[in-house]
XYZ file of C-alpha atoms in Angstrom:
463
model
C -11.303 95.109 -86.144
C -12.196 98.767 -86.643
C -15.782 99.831 -85.991
C -17.110 102.963 -87.643
C -18.349 105.690 -85.312
C -22.013 105.462 -86.394
C -21.955 101.673 -85.931
C -20.381 102.104 -82.524
C -23.186 104.474 -81.618
C -25.896 102.072 -82.623
C -24.156 99.188 -80.897
C -24.143 101.131 -77.648
C -27.749 102.182 -78.072
C -28.976 98.689 -78.893
C -27.093 97.238 -75.933
C -29.452 99.223 -73.744
C -32.455 97.543 -75.295
C -31.318 93.929 -75.791
C -33.872 92.500 -73.391
C -36.483 95.219 -73.856
C -39.746 94.851 -75.749
C -39.678 95.514 -79.466
C -41.378 98.892 -79.044
C -38.726 100.002 -76.567
C -35.987 98.816 -78.942
C -37.530 100.860 -81.757
C -37.760 103.920 -79.524
C -34.118 103.553 -78.530
C -33.067 103.206 -82.166
C -35.062 106.296 -83.166
C -33.522 108.326 -80.337
C -30.053 107.067 -81.156
C -30.423 108.133 -84.787
C -31.850 111.505 -83.772
C -28.912 112.205 -81.491
C -26.545 111.083 -84.236
C -28.169 113.671 -86.534
C -27.617 116.366 -83.919
C -23.927 115.530 -83.556
C -23.425 115.304 -87.317
C -24.987 118.715 -87.797
C -22.877 120.223 -85.013
C -19.598 118.762 -86.264
C -20.213 119.498 -89.933
C -22.055 122.821 -89.822
C -21.926 124.029 -86.205
C -22.183 127.788 -85.691
C -21.099 128.074 -82.052
C -17.468 128.772 -82.862
C -18.100 131.539 -85.380
C -20.720 133.109 -83.124
C -18.195 133.092 -80.306
C -15.557 134.655 -82.527
C -17.932 137.509 -83.313
C -18.948 138.041 -79.684
C -15.354 138.015 -78.442
C -13.724 140.084 -81.156
C -16.470 142.600 -81.905
C -17.768 143.116 -78.364
C -15.098 141.762 -76.012
C -15.321 141.970 -72.224
C -18.885 142.682 -71.104
C -19.089 143.654 -67.448
C -22.609 144.467 -66.269
C -23.483 148.125 -66.713
C -20.788 148.742 -69.310
C -21.316 149.930 -72.906
C -19.922 146.549 -74.013
C -22.630 144.728 -72.065
C -25.252 146.768 -73.912
C -23.566 145.921 -77.212
C -23.672 142.247 -76.251
C -27.421 142.448 -75.641
C -27.981 143.811 -79.120
C -25.601 141.227 -80.584
C -27.491 138.398 -78.882
C -30.858 139.658 -80.030
C -29.749 139.956 -83.657
C -27.989 136.579 -83.586
C -31.105 134.812 -82.345
C -33.367 136.633 -84.781
C -31.212 135.245 -87.577
C -32.100 131.724 -86.431
C -35.726 132.220 -87.421
C -37.100 131.332 -83.999
C -40.746 131.601 -83.049
C -40.005 134.466 -80.679
C -37.038 136.622 -79.624
C -37.385 139.255 -76.905
C -35.626 141.129 -74.102
C -36.309 141.027 -70.355
C -35.457 144.248 -68.545
C -33.319 143.981 -65.415
C -31.463 146.525 -63.285
C -27.822 145.564 -62.770
C -24.824 146.779 -60.741
C -22.333 149.112 -62.374
C -18.836 148.680 -60.963
C -15.911 150.134 -62.906
C -12.240 149.224 -62.597
C -10.794 152.585 -63.555
C -7.105 153.017 -64.349
C -4.900 149.929 -64.315
C -4.063 148.846 -60.789
C -0.517 149.111 -59.452
C 1.184 147.334 -56.563
C 4.747 147.135 -55.340
C 6.575 145.381 -52.532
C 8.597 147.920 -50.544
C 11.340 146.198 -48.542
C 13.054 147.970 -45.644
C 16.233 147.978 -47.727
C 16.811 147.580 -51.417
C 14.790 148.010 -54.558
C 11.009 147.687 -54.797
C 9.415 144.660 -56.474
C 6.389 145.056 -58.745
C 3.374 142.794 -58.125
C 0.866 141.577 -60.727
C -2.428 142.691 -59.232
C -6.056 143.485 -60.086
C -8.993 144.753 -58.093
C -11.624 142.261 -57.041
C -15.053 143.055 -58.451
C -17.009 145.340 -56.156
C -13.980 146.610 -54.264
C -13.592 150.207 -53.252
C -10.557 152.077 -54.487
C -7.520 153.137 -52.477
C -8.053 156.899 -52.882
C -4.499 157.363 -54.063
C -1.630 155.186 -52.899
C -2.164 152.961 -49.873
C 0.988 151.731 -48.152
C 1.093 149.341 -45.209
C 2.805 146.341 -43.688
C 1.498 142.852 -44.412
C 0.351 139.920 -42.304
C 0.000 136.563 -44.070
C -2.723 134.023 -43.219
C -3.980 130.802 -44.773
C -7.525 130.750 -43.372
C -10.238 132.781 -41.674
C -9.578 130.843 -38.489
C -5.909 131.828 -38.577
C -6.890 135.469 -39.023
C -9.341 135.293 -36.104
C -6.660 133.830 -33.839
C -4.160 136.634 -34.420
C -3.735 139.296 -31.705
C -5.306 142.615 -32.706
C -1.944 144.400 -32.837
C -0.714 141.915 -35.463
C -3.486 142.980 -37.875
C -4.446 146.585 -37.181
C -3.252 149.029 -39.829
C -1.913 146.285 -42.122
C -2.867 144.447 -45.274
C -4.150 140.944 -44.604
C -2.593 138.656 -47.189
C -4.800 135.590 -47.766
C -2.461 133.022 -49.268
C -4.343 129.715 -49.261
C -3.792 127.892 -52.582
C -6.463 125.846 -54.303
C -6.086 122.190 -53.336
C -4.137 120.589 -56.181
C -4.969 117.051 -55.015
C -8.625 117.398 -55.989
C -9.316 115.928 -59.419
C -12.491 118.029 -59.544
C -11.037 121.526 -59.873
C -14.397 123.170 -59.233
C -14.333 121.673 -55.745
C -10.917 123.234 -55.105
C -12.167 126.576 -56.421
C -15.211 126.560 -54.188
C -13.231 125.586 -51.118
C -10.672 128.367 -51.548
C -13.214 131.004 -52.555
C -14.140 132.353 -49.124
C -10.935 134.405 -48.936
C -11.926 136.232 -52.119
C -15.611 136.652 -51.283
C -15.445 137.762 -47.640
C -11.746 138.309 -46.958
C -11.939 142.104 -47.070
C -14.695 142.368 -44.479
C -13.092 139.802 -42.202
C -9.834 141.739 -42.413
C -11.598 145.041 -41.753
C -13.212 143.636 -38.607
C -9.722 143.204 -37.206
C -8.646 146.729 -38.153
C -6.808 145.951 -41.400
C -6.552 148.599 -44.113
C -7.002 146.190 -47.040
C -6.972 142.610 -48.295
C -4.542 140.963 -50.704
C -5.857 137.643 -52.010
C -4.040 134.844 -53.791
C -5.671 134.265 -57.174
C -7.997 131.275 -57.366
C -5.980 129.237 -59.826
C -3.893 126.083 -59.950
C -1.613 127.643 -62.550
C 1.632 129.375 -61.614
C 1.802 132.532 -63.693
C 1.578 136.309 -63.594
C -2.137 136.629 -64.406
C -4.163 137.962 -61.457
C -7.705 136.571 -61.288
C -10.543 138.958 -60.556
C -13.971 137.856 -59.318
C -16.721 139.183 -57.136
C -16.369 140.035 -53.471
C -18.903 141.451 -51.071
C -18.849 143.760 -48.092
C -20.653 143.060 -44.856
C -23.097 145.667 -43.613
C -21.826 147.922 -40.838
C -18.204 146.894 -41.484
C -15.648 149.310 -42.930
C -15.084 148.880 -46.652
C -11.400 148.327 -47.361
C -9.769 147.708 -50.753
C -9.475 144.118 -51.960
C -7.004 143.055 -54.641
C -5.995 139.742 -56.187
C -2.346 138.848 -56.593
C -1.156 136.512 -59.330
C -0.027 133.136 -58.010
C 3.598 133.984 -58.838
C 3.209 137.310 -57.061
C 1.663 135.655 -54.016
C 4.518 133.147 -53.817
C 7.068 135.928 -54.139
C 5.437 138.053 -51.441
C 5.252 135.072 -49.101
C 8.941 134.296 -49.563
C 10.008 137.909 -49.020
C 7.905 138.125 -45.841
C 9.894 135.246 -44.419
C 13.064 137.292 -44.876
C 11.651 140.708 -43.974
C 8.462 140.648 -41.915
C 8.434 144.456 -41.788
C 8.261 144.955 -45.563
C 5.414 147.047 -46.926
C 3.124 146.853 -49.931
C 1.975 149.920 -51.817
C -1.335 149.532 -53.651
C -3.140 151.910 -55.989
C -6.643 151.211 -57.353
C -9.196 153.608 -58.857
C -12.246 151.307 -58.921
C -15.684 152.466 -57.811
C -19.349 151.473 -57.781
C -21.746 153.678 -59.754
C -25.574 153.681 -59.665
C -27.384 150.639 -61.079
C -28.235 150.716 -64.776
C -30.877 149.132 -66.975
C -29.910 146.039 -68.936
C -31.580 142.923 -70.330
C -31.707 139.162 -70.565
C -31.957 138.039 -74.191
C -34.509 135.287 -74.794
C -35.290 133.192 -77.865
C -37.697 130.266 -78.090
C -39.150 127.516 -80.222
C -42.747 126.659 -79.340
C -43.441 123.051 -78.460
C -45.478 121.096 -81.004
C -47.512 119.142 -78.405
C -46.987 120.808 -75.031
C -46.254 124.480 -75.742
C -47.012 125.504 -72.164
C -44.288 123.230 -70.769
C -40.983 125.111 -70.894
C -37.387 123.905 -71.029
C -34.818 126.626 -70.394
C -31.195 126.462 -71.528
C -28.764 129.310 -70.993
C -25.425 130.894 -70.256
C -24.488 134.326 -68.953
C -23.863 137.125 -71.396
C -21.876 139.346 -69.050
C -18.196 138.743 -68.331
C -15.365 140.315 -66.421
C -13.573 143.177 -68.092
C -9.989 141.906 -68.227
C -10.384 139.929 -71.464
C -12.958 138.739 -74.010
C -14.980 136.473 -71.732
C -14.576 133.518 -74.090
C -14.804 130.456 -71.833
C -16.609 132.462 -69.130
C -19.216 132.514 -70.451
C -19.282 133.255 -74.136
C -19.132 129.530 -74.786
C -22.255 128.892 -72.705
C -24.185 131.582 -74.565
C -23.342 130.336 -78.050
C -23.953 126.699 -77.066
C -27.407 127.594 -75.732
C -28.258 129.381 -78.962
C -26.877 126.432 -80.903
C -29.279 124.055 -79.132
C -32.170 125.820 -80.849
C -30.411 125.907 -84.204
C -29.524 122.217 -84.056
C -33.102 121.187 -83.350
C -34.355 123.325 -86.223
C -31.648 122.216 -88.654
C -32.237 118.512 -87.998
C -36.026 118.801 -88.228
C -36.431 117.605 -84.639
C -39.282 119.906 -83.723
C -39.467 119.837 -79.901
C -42.701 118.690 -78.297
C -42.171 121.110 -75.412
C -41.163 124.767 -75.715
C -37.400 125.317 -75.686
C -36.205 128.689 -74.490
C -32.591 129.884 -74.777
C -31.673 132.636 -72.334
C -28.569 134.815 -72.347
C -28.560 135.925 -68.725
C -27.170 139.310 -67.688
C -25.128 139.899 -64.513
C -24.139 136.440 -63.321
C -20.651 137.585 -62.372
C -21.457 140.207 -59.775
C -25.063 139.896 -58.733
C -26.972 137.148 -60.617
C -29.780 139.608 -61.166
C -30.617 138.295 -64.625
C -31.304 134.820 -63.278
C -33.295 136.217 -60.371
C -35.406 138.390 -62.691
C -36.038 135.495 -65.094
C -37.342 133.324 -62.251
C -39.464 136.151 -60.860
C -41.130 136.755 -64.220
C -41.704 133.036 -64.774
C -43.386 132.726 -61.396
C -45.502 135.836 -61.904
C -46.691 134.497 -65.268
C -47.417 131.095 -63.674
C -45.332 129.376 -66.327
C -44.871 125.624 -66.189
C -41.150 124.854 -66.321
C -39.890 121.293 -66.760
C -36.116 121.714 -66.379
C -33.464 124.384 -66.690
C -29.973 123.723 -68.059
C -26.924 125.954 -67.784
C -23.511 125.956 -69.446
C -21.018 127.950 -67.370
C -17.934 125.802 -66.988
C -16.104 126.626 -70.184
C -16.207 125.225 -73.707
C -13.891 122.269 -73.198
C -14.427 118.571 -74.052
C -17.887 117.382 -72.898
C -18.133 114.954 -70.002
C -21.828 114.915 -69.153
C -24.213 116.653 -66.797
C -24.670 117.375 -63.111
C -28.268 117.075 -61.985
C -29.939 118.858 -59.098
C -33.166 116.925 -58.547
C -34.792 114.208 -56.474
C -33.272 110.698 -56.727
C -36.114 109.354 -58.875
C -35.661 112.071 -61.501
C -31.894 111.599 -61.533
C -32.305 107.841 -61.985
C -34.686 108.377 -64.891
C -32.205 110.634 -66.654
C -29.369 108.189 -66.028
C -31.236 105.643 -68.177
C -30.245 107.806 -71.141
C -26.507 107.565 -70.408
C -25.889 104.805 -73.031
C -27.177 107.109 -75.763
C -24.339 109.538 -74.951
C -21.601 106.964 -74.307
C -20.314 107.006 -77.919
C -19.710 110.744 -77.540
C -17.961 110.466 -74.157
C -20.621 112.712 -72.641
C -22.398 110.167 -70.475
C -21.531 111.143 -66.900
C -24.964 111.868 -65.432
C -24.522 112.472 -61.715
C -26.044 114.443 -58.837
C -24.532 117.901 -58.558
C -24.890 121.660 -58.890
C -27.074 123.023 -61.695
C -25.842 126.598 -62.013
C -25.986 130.112 -60.622
C -28.360 131.667 -63.162
C -30.865 128.823 -63.100
C -30.663 128.417 -59.337
C -33.565 130.839 -58.637
C -35.813 128.484 -60.672
C -35.236 125.595 -58.267
C -38.761 125.600 -56.819
C -40.339 125.876 -60.275
C -38.673 122.965 -62.110
C -38.245 119.236 -61.785
C -34.489 119.451 -62.306
C -31.644 121.920 -62.627
C -28.956 120.598 -64.980
C -25.390 121.809 -65.342
C -23.484 120.991 -68.525
C -20.113 119.553 -67.510
C -16.915 119.535 -69.519
C -13.278 118.765 -68.776
C -12.353 121.435 -66.222
C -8.635 120.812 -65.748
C -7.632 123.952 -67.682
C -10.593 126.151 -66.826
C -9.222 127.824 -63.710
C -5.923 128.588 -65.440
C -7.696 131.344 -67.395
C -10.896 131.943 -65.399
C -11.483 135.665 -64.658
C -8.150 136.690 -66.187
C -6.755 138.578 -69.154
C -6.082 135.161 -70.716
C -9.771 134.300 -71.271
C -9.668 134.962 -74.987
C -11.167 133.386 -78.104
C -7.937 131.681 -79.142
C -8.154 129.454 -76.039
C -11.321 127.751 -77.373
C -11.170 124.630 -79.562
C -13.786 124.430 -82.280
C -14.550 120.700 -81.988
C -14.751 120.744 -78.215
C -17.150 123.685 -78.315
C -19.413 122.200 -80.992
C -19.483 118.792 -79.259
C -20.690 120.532 -76.110
C -23.599 122.174 -77.889
C -24.543 118.832 -79.428
C -24.494 117.140 -76.018
C -26.796 119.790 -74.614
C -29.135 119.575 -77.602
C -29.253 115.786 -77.378
C -30.365 115.783 -73.759
C -32.877 118.563 -74.328
C -34.301 116.629 -77.279
C -34.945 113.649 -74.995
C -36.485 115.742 -72.209
C -38.669 117.537 -74.725
C -39.857 114.218 -76.118
C -40.403 112.270 -72.892
C -40.670 114.918 -70.201
C -39.712 114.076 -66.626
């Protein structure tokens, strides 16, 4: 027997309240219907997808400090003003200004035979090569392996960090985090041993020719050497050629540089709470992106979903009891200064924050939420899982909230990360492939509805 989707929803909701008092059953039914309204509005009239199209195609990549980042700020402000919110404003923040310069070039130079081009890009924050930099290569799979090498094996060479992400992990974010040290600190660790630069395997499970950028950092009082990412295909090719010719060389040319910090802004829009206006719920994504593509999944999707939360609540007539604030954070990718500034201003104003939610894992099919809070708070939120079961967005589990909302940790009861299916995310993350056409409309709109549904419940019941 076929069961209609709305009936399936109510069946799941009522199952939660079978043995509950009549008042609790009524409350569950009211909440179930309210969440149904949110999803209906999102699926029938959702605006996330068209907002994302505009951000990606009219503004494009939005690296902090760039003219495109400034355009994105103005776009976000206008877009939120169109929603008719109670307040839209900007928060000033100084951000880093790193520029990539001319397209990077790299080539494998064997002792004999023709050179082989490598797909390469500078890691964010790297220094340039000051012309062409040519050196031999030593391959390692870990920091420990690098530390164990004799000094003469490293000095004057490129250190080639070639540790793949662990493909056996079902949770791809775990694999990304585990492999990320070679990108973040590889250059400084190589420099400590006398290397002239770092070549890093892209953090991706895909096998292709797209190099993945991402932030790296230099250690104080350690020489700054260039750091570049190789595509996974390029890394495999270099590794194989090294086995045949350990004396081969790589020639690298990068023109990137760091300029003085510039002024930018977080974009903030809010709906005042009808009963508890001084209690604030923050939802956000980061407005900046890397410069190789349009920044669609990272993190245009999170920005438009956060804006959509406010629109969905207004469109369905579900006036929140607590103030809901959508924030488009600036500079998550290479400094997190927008999130830091937001938390600083909230603390200085002695604002009362209930929770903060972040969407920064792409705009794929919703799965649920990761919750950074004490066990009692997590358990309370898990009681709402049946309300989201019909939408397949009911995985409420302990986990990381998010980079931009992290600085709020001591000011809120919970940090909440919106989770979606991440199997494809790191195929395009930080690459030239992160474009609007990779986003599915229904998946994106379902994500915004999931976020709005949970925020509706928190606004109504608090924590």
